CSV table of C-alpha atoms in Angstrom, one decimal:
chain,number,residue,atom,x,y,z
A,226,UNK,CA,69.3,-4.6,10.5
A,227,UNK,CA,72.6,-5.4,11.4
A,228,UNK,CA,76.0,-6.1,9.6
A,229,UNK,CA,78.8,-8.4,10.3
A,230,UNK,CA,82.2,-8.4,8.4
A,231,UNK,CA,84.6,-10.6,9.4
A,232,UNK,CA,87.9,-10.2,6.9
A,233,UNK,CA,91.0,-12.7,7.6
A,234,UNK,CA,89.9,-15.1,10.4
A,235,UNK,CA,87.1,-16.5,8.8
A,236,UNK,CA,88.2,-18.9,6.3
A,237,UNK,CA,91.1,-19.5,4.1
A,238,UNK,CA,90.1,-17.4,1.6
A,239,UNK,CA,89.2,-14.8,4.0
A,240,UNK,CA,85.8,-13.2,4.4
A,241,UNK,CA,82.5,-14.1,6.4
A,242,UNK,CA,79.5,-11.6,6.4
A,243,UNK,CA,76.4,-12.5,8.5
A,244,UNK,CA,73.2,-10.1,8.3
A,245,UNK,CA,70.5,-10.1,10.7
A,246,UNK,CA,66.9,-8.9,9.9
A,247,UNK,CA,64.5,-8.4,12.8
A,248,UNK,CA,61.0,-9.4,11.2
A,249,UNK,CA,59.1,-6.3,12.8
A,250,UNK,CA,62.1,-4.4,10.5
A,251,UNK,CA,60.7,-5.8,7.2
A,252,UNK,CA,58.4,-4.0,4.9
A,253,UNK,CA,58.7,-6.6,2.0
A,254,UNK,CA,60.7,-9.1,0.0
A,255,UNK,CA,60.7,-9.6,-3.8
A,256,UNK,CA,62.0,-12.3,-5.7
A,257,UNK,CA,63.1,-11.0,-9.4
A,258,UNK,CA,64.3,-13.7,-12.6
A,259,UNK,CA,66.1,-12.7,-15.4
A,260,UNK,CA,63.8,-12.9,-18.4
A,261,UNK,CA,62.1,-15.8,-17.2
A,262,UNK,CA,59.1,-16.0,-20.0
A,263,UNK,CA,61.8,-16.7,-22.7
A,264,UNK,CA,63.4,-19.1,-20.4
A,265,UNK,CA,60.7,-20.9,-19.8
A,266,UNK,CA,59.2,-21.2,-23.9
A,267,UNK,CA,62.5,-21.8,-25.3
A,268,UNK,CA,63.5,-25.2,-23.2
A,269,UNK,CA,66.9,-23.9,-24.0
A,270,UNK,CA,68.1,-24.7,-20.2
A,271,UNK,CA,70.8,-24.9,-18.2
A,272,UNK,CA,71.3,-28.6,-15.9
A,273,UNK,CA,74.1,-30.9,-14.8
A,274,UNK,CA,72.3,-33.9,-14.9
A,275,UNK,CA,71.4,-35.5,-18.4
A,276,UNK,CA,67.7,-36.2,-19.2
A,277,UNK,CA,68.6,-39.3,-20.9
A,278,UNK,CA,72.4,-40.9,-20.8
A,279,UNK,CA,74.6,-40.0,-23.3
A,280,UNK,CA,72.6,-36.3,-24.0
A,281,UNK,CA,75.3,-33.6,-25.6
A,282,UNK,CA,75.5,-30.6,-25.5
A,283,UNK,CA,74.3,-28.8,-28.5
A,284,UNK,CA,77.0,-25.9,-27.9
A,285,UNK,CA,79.8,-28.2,-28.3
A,286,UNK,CA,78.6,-31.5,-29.2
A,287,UNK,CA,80.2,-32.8,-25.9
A,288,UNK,CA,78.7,-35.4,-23.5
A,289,UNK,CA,76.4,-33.3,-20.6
A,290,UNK,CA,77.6,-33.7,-17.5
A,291,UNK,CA,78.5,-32.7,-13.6
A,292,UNK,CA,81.5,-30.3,-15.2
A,293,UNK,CA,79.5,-29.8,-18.5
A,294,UNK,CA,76.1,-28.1,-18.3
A,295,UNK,CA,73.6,-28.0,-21.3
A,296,UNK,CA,74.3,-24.4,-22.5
A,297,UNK,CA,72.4,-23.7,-25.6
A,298,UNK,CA,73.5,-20.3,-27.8
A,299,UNK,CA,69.9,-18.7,-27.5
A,300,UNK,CA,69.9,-19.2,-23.5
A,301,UNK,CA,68.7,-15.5,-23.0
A,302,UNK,CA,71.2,-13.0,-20.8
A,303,UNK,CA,71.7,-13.1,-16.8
A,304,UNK,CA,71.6,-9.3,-15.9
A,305,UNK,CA,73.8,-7.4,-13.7
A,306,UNK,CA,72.3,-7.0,-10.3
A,307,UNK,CA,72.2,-2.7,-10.8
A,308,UNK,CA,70.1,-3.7,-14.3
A,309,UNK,CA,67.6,-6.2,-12.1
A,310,UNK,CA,66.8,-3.0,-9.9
A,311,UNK,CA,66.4,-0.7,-12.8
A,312,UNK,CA,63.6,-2.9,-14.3
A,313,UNK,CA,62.4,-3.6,-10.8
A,314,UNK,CA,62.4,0.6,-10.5
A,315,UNK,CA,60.7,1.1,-13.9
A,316,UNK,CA,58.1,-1.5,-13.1
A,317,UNK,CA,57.4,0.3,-10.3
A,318,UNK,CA,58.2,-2.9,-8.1
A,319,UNK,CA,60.7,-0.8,-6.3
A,320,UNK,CA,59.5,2.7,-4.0
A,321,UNK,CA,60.3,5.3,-5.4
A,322,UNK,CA,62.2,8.3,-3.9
A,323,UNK,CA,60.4,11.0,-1.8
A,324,UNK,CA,61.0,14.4,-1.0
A,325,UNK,CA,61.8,15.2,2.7
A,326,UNK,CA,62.0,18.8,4.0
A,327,UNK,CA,64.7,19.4,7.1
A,328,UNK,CA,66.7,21.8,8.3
A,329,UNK,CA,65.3,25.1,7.8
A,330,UNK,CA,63.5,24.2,4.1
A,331,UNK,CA,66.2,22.3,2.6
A,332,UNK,CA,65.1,19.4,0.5
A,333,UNK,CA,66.3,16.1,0.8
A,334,UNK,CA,65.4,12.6,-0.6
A,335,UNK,CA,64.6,9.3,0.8
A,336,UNK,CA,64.1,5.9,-0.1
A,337,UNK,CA,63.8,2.8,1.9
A,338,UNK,CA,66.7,0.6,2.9
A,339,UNK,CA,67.5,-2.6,0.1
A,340,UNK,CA,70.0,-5.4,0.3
A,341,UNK,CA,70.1,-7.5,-3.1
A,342,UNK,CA,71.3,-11.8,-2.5
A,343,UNK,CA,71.4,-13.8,-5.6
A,344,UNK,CA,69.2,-16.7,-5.7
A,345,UNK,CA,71.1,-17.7,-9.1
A,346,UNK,CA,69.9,-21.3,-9.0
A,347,UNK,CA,66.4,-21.0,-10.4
A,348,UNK,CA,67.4,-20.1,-13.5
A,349,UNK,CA,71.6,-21.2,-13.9
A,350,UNK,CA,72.7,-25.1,-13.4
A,351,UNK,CA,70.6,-26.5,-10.9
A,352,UNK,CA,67.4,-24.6,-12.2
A,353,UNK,CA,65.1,-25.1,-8.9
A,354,UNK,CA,61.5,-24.6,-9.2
A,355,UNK,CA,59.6,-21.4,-8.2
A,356,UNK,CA,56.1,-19.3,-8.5
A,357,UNK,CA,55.1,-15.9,-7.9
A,358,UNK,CA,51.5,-15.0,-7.4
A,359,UNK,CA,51.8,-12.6,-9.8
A,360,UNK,CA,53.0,-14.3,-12.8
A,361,UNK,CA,56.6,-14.4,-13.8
A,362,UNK,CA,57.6,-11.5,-16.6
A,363,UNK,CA,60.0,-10.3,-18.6
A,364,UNK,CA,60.6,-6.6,-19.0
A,365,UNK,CA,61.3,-5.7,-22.3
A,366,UNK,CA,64.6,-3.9,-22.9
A,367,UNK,CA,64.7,-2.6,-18.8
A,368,UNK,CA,62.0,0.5,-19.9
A,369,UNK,CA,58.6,-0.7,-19.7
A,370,UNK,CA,56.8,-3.4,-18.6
A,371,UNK,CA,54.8,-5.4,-21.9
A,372,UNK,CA,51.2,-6.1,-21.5
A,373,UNK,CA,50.7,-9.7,-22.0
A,374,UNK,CA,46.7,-10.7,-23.3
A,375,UNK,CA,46.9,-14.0,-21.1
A,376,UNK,CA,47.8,-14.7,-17.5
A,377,UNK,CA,51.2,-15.1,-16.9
A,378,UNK,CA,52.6,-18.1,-15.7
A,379,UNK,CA,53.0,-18.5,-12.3
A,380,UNK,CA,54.9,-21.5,-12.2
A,381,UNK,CA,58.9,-21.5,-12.9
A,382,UNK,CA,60.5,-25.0,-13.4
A,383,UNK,CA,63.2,-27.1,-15.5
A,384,UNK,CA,60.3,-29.0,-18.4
A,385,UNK,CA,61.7,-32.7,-17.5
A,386,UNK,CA,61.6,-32.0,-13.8
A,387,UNK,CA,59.5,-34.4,-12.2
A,388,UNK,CA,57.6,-31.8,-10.4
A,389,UNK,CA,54.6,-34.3,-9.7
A,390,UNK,CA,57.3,-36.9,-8.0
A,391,UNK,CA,58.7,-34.5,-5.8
A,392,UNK,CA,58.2,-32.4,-2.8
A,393,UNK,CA,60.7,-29.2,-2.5
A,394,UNK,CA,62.0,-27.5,0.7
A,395,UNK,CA,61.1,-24.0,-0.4
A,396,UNK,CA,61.4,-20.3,1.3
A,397,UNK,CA,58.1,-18.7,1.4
A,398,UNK,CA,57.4,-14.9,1.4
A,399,UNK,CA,53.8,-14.1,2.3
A,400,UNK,CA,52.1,-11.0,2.4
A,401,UNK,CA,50.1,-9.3,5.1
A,402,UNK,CA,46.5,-11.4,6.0
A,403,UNK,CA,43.9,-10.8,8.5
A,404,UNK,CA,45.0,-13.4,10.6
A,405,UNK,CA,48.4,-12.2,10.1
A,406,UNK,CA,49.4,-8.5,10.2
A,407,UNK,CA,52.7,-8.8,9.3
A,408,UNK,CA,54.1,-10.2,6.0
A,409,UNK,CA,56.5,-12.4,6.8
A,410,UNK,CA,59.0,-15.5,5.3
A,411,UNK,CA,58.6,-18.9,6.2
A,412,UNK,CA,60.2,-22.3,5.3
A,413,UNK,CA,58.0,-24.7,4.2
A,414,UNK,CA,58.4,-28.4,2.0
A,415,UNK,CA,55.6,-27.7,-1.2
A,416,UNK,CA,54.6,-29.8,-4.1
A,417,UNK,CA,54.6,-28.0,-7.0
A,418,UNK,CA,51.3,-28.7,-9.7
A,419,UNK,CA,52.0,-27.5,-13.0
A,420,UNK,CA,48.5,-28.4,-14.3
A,421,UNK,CA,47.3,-26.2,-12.4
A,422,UNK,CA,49.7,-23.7,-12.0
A,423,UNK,CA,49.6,-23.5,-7.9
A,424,UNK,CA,51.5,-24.6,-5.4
A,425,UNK,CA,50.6,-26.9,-2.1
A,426,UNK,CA,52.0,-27.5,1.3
A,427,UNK,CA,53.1,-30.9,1.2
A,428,UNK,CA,51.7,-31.4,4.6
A,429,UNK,CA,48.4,-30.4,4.8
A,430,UNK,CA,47.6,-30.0,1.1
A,431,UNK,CA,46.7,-26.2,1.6
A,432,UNK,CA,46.7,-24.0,-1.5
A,433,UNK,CA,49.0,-21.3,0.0
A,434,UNK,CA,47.6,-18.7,-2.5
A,435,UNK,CA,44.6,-18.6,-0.2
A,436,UNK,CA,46.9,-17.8,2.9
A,437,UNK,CA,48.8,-15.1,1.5
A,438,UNK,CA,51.4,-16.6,-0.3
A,439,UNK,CA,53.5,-14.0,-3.1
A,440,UNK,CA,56.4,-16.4,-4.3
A,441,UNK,CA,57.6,-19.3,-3.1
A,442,UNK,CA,61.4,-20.6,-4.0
A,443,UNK,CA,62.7,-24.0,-3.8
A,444,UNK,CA,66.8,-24.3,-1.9
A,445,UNK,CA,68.7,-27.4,-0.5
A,446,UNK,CA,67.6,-28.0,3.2
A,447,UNK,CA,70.0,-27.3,5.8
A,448,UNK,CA,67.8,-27.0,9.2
A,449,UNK,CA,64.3,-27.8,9.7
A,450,UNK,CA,62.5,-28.2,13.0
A,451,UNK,CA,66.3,-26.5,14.6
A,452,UNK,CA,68.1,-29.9,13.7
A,453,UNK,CA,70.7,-30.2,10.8
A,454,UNK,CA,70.1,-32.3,8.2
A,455,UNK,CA,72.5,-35.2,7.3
A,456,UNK,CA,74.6,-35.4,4.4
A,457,UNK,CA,72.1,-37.9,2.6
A,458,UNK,CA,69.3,-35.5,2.5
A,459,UNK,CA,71.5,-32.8,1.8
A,460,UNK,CA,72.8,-34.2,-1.2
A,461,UNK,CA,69.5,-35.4,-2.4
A,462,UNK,CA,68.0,-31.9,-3.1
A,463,UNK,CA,71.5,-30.4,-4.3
A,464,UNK,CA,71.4,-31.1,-8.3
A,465,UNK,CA,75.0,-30.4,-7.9
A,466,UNK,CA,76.4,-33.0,-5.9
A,467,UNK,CA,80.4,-31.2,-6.4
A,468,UNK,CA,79.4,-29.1,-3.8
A,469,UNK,CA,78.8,-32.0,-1.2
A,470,UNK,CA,81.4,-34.5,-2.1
A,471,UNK,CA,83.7,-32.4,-4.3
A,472,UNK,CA,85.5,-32.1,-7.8
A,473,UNK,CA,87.4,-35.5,-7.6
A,474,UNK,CA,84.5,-37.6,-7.8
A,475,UNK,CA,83.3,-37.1,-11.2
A,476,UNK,CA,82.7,-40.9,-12.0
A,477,UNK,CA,81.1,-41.8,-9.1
A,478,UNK,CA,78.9,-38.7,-9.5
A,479,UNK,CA,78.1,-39.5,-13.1
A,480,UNK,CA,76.5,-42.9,-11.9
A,481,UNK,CA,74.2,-41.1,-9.6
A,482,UNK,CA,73.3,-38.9,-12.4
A,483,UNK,CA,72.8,-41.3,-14.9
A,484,UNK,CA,70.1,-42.5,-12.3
A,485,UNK,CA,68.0,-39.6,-12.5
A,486,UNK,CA,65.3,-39.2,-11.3
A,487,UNK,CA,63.7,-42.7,-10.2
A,488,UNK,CA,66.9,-44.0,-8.9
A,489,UNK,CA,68.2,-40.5,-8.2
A,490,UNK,CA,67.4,-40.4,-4.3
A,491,UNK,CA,69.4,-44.4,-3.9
A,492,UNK,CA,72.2,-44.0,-6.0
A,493,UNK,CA,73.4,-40.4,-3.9
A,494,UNK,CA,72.4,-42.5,-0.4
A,495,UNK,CA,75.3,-45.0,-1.8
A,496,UNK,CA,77.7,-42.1,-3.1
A,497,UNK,CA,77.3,-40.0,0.2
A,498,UNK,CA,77.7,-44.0,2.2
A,499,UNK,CA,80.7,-44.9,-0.1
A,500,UNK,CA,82.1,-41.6,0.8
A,501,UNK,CA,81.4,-41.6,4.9
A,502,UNK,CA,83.1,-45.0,4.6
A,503,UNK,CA,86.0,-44.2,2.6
A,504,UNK,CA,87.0,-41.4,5.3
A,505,UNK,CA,87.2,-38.4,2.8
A,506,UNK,CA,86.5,-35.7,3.8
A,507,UNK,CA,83.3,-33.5,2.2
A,508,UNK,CA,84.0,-30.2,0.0
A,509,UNK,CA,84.2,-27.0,1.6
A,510,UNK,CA,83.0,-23.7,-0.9
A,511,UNK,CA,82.0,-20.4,-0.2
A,512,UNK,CA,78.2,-20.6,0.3
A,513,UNK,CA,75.3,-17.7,0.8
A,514,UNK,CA,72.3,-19.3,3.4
A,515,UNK,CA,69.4,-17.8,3.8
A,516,UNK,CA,68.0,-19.1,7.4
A,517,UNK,CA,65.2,-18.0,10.0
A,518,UNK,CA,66.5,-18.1,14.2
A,519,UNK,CA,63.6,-18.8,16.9
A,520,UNK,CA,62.8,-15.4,16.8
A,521,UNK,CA,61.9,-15.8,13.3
A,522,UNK,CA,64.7,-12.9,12.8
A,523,UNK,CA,66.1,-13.1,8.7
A,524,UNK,CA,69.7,-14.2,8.8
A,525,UNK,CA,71.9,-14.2,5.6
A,526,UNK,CA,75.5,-15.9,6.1
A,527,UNK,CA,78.2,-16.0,3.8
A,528,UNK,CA,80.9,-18.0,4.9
A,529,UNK,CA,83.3,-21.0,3.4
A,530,UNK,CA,82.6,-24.2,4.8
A,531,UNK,CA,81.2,-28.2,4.0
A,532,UNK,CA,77.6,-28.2,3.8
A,533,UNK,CA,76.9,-30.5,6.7
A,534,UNK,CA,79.0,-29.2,8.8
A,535,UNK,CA,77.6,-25.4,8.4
A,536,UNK,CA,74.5,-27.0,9.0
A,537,UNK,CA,75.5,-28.2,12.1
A,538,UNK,CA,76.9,-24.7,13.1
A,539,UNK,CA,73.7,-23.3,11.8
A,540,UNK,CA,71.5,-25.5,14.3
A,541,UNK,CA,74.1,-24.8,17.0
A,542,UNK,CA,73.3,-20.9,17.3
A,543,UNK,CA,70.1,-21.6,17.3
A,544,UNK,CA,68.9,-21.6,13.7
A,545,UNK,CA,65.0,-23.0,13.4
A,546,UNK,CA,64.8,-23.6,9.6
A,547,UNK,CA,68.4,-22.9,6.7
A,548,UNK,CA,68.4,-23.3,2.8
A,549,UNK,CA,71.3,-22.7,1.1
A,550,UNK,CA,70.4,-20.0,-1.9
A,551,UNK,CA,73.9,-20.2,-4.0
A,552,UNK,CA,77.4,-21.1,-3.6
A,553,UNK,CA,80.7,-20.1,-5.3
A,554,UNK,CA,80.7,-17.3,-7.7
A,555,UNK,CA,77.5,-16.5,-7.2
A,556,UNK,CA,77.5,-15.4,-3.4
A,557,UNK,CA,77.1,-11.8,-2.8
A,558,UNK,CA,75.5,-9.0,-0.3
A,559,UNK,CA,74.3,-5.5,-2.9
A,560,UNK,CA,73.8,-2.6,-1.0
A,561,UNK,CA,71.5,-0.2,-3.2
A,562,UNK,CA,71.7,3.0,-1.1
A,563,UNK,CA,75.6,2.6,-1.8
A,564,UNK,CA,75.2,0.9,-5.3
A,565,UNK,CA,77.7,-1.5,-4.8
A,566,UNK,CA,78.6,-4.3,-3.1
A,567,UNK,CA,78.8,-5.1,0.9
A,568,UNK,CA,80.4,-8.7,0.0
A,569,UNK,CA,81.1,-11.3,-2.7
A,570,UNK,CA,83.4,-13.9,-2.8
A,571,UNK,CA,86.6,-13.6,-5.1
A,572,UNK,CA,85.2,-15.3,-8.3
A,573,UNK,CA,81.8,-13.6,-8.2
A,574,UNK,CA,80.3,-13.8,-11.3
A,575,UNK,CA,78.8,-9.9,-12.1
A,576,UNK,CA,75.6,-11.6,-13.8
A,577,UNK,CA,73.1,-12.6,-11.9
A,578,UNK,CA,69.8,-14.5,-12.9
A,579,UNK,CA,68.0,-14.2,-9.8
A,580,UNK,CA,67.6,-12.0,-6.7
A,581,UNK,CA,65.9,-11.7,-3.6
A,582,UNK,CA,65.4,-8.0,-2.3
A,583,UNK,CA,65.0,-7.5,1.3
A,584,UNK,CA,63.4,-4.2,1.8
A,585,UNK,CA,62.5,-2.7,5.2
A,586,UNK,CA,61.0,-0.2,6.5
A,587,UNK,CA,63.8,2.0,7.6
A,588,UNK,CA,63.9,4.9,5.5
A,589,UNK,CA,67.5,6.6,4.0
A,590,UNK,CA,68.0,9.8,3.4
A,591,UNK,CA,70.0,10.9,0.0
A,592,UNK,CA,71.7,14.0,-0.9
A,593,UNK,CA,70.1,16.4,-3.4
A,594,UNK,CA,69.6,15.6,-7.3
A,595,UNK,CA,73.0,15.3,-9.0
A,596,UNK,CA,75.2,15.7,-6.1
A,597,UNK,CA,78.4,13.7,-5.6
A,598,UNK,CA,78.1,10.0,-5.7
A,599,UNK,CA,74.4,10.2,-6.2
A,600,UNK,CA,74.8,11.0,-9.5
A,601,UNK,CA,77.9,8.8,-9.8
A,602,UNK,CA,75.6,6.0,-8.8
A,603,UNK,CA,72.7,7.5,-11.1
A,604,UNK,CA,74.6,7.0,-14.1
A,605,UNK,CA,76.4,3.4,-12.4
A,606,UNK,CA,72.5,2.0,-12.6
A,607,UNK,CA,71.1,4.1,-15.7
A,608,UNK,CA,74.3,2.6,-17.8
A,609,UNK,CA,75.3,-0.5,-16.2
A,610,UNK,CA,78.5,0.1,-16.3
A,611,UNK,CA,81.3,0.3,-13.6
A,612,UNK,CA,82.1,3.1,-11.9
């Protein structure tokens, strides 16, 4: 794996971090929601556009909108990303440490190496469908794992999202087949059937289950096929359209909401038009893009830009397929060997209610049991508090 930190030249604000994953370096990748069983049976959500016009938000009475997203006061908790990895450890979703004896009998330990991104959107404002093979669970109070008498739900979605209308550019991690050794991610547009609780290609109508599939998640497009998308498409899979076309445009924005979702897909081809035509220039935010080169190497980028112009960037060194997985305050690189962070951008927002986990295969050694900032970062996990 390898690390880029670029501090002063990158943007105005400063920072630019860039990891590269060679896929032969990857021993899994695990996608991890904050109490998403009680998300998904209380239909107490979070989303910028209105299901009907005129809906309020039952926190403050006030008209939902692009700046006001239905909140509700029983919306359960985001989590830390130290606490995600604690119930991922106790779950025993995570490897466990092991004993390795060097130099001359001394005992070390070793775990493999883990970098934490927030995928916040499945579960914050935009709420962007998912699935996991395995059923998506809560763990109850971080310590155990609670048997549930039925299958689990596999599918992850806003209720009101018209899942059957839709097809969703979605990054794909499947798991190690016959035909394929290696597990491996992939980019992929899905339909999403809630009837039956599975998920499709959109292409070829495969059930990906049967081809190895673990967890898909949908992300706005950026690249597919090594071309960047144009502003239009862009902006018609980004629920949040401020982050295409900026904060200034909130009526113009609330007429493509009020459109949703059967004239959703015209009314943004008219705003993104109105806005080409006008000469304005599109927003620029800190954004965190998950993306996949020719190679199929893993490349994470955390930089401040306009969306259609990093997706030009993206295409230009060579980028096959791009998604961007969160933007703003919720951009971020967690090193858990360190316990702490590699990056974040300067409003990051400590709660978190997604993650992916890259793990690989590369092992890291630790110093003994209760030993300097082991321990330090021990107790940093175990309490969630800062060090």
């Amino acid at each position: 794996m390898k690390l880029e930190l670029e501090i002063g030249a990158a943007s105005q604000n400063g920072r630019r971090a860039e990891v590269i994953i060679k896929s032969e370096e990857l021993a899994v990748v695990h996608l991890k929601l904050a109490y998403p069983e009680q998300r998904n049976r209380t239909g107490l959500y979070m989303r910028r556009h209105p299901a009907y016009p005129g809906e309020l938000n039952p926190k403050n009475g006030s008209t939902l909108g692009p700046n006001n997203p239905l909140k509700a006061q029983g919306e359960p908790p985001k989590l830390p990303i130290p606490l995600h990895l604690q119930a991922m450890h106790n779950a025993g979703l995570l490897p466990d440490w092991q004993g390795l004896e060097n130099f001359n009998g001394e005992t070390f330990q070793q775990e493999p190496y883990m970098l934490a991104v927030p995928i916040s959107d499945t579960v914050a404002n935009l709420l962007r469908p998912c699935f996991h093979r395995d059923g998506l669970r809560t763990y109850d109070d971080l310590k155990s794992v609670t048997a549930s008498a039925t299958r689990l739900q596999r599918l992850f979605f806003l209720q009101g999202e018209p899942l059957d209308q839709k097809t969703y550019w979605c990054i794909c991690y499947f798991s190690a087949q016959t035909s394929e050794p290696s597990c491996r991610l992939e980019f992929r547009w899905l339909r999403f059937d809630a009837s039956q609780d599975l998920v499709f290609d959109a292409g070829n109508g495969d059930n990906l289950m049967d081809r190895g599939l673990v967890w898909a998640a949908a992300l706005v497009p950026l690249v597919e096929d090594s071309r960047p998308l144009s502003a239009v498409k862009i902006a018609r899979y980004d629920y949040d359209l401020r982050q295409v076309v900026g904060r200034g445009e909130d009526e113009a924005i609330e007429y493509v909401y009020e459109g949703w979702p059967d004239q959703w897909d015209e009314r943004v081809a008219r705003l993104i038009s109105q806005h080409e035509a006008g000469n304005r220039p599109f927003a620029t935010f800190y954004h965190s893009i998950l993306a996949l080169d020719q190679d199929n190497q893993i490349i994470l980028w955390q930089t401040e830009g306009t969306l259609p112009d990093l997706a030009r960037k993206l295409a230009a060194k060579g980028i096959k397929t791009a998604g961007l997985l969160d933007s703003g305050g919720s951009c971020a690189l967690y090193d858990v060997w360190l316990g702490s962070y590699l990056n974040h951008y300067w409003y990051f927002r400590e709660p978190r209610g997604g993650i992916l986990v890259f793990q690989l295969k590369a092992q890291q050694r630790l110093p003994k049991d209760g030993r300097g900032w082991l321990k330090r970062r021990l107790d940093y996990v175990s309490k969630g508090e800062n060090l």
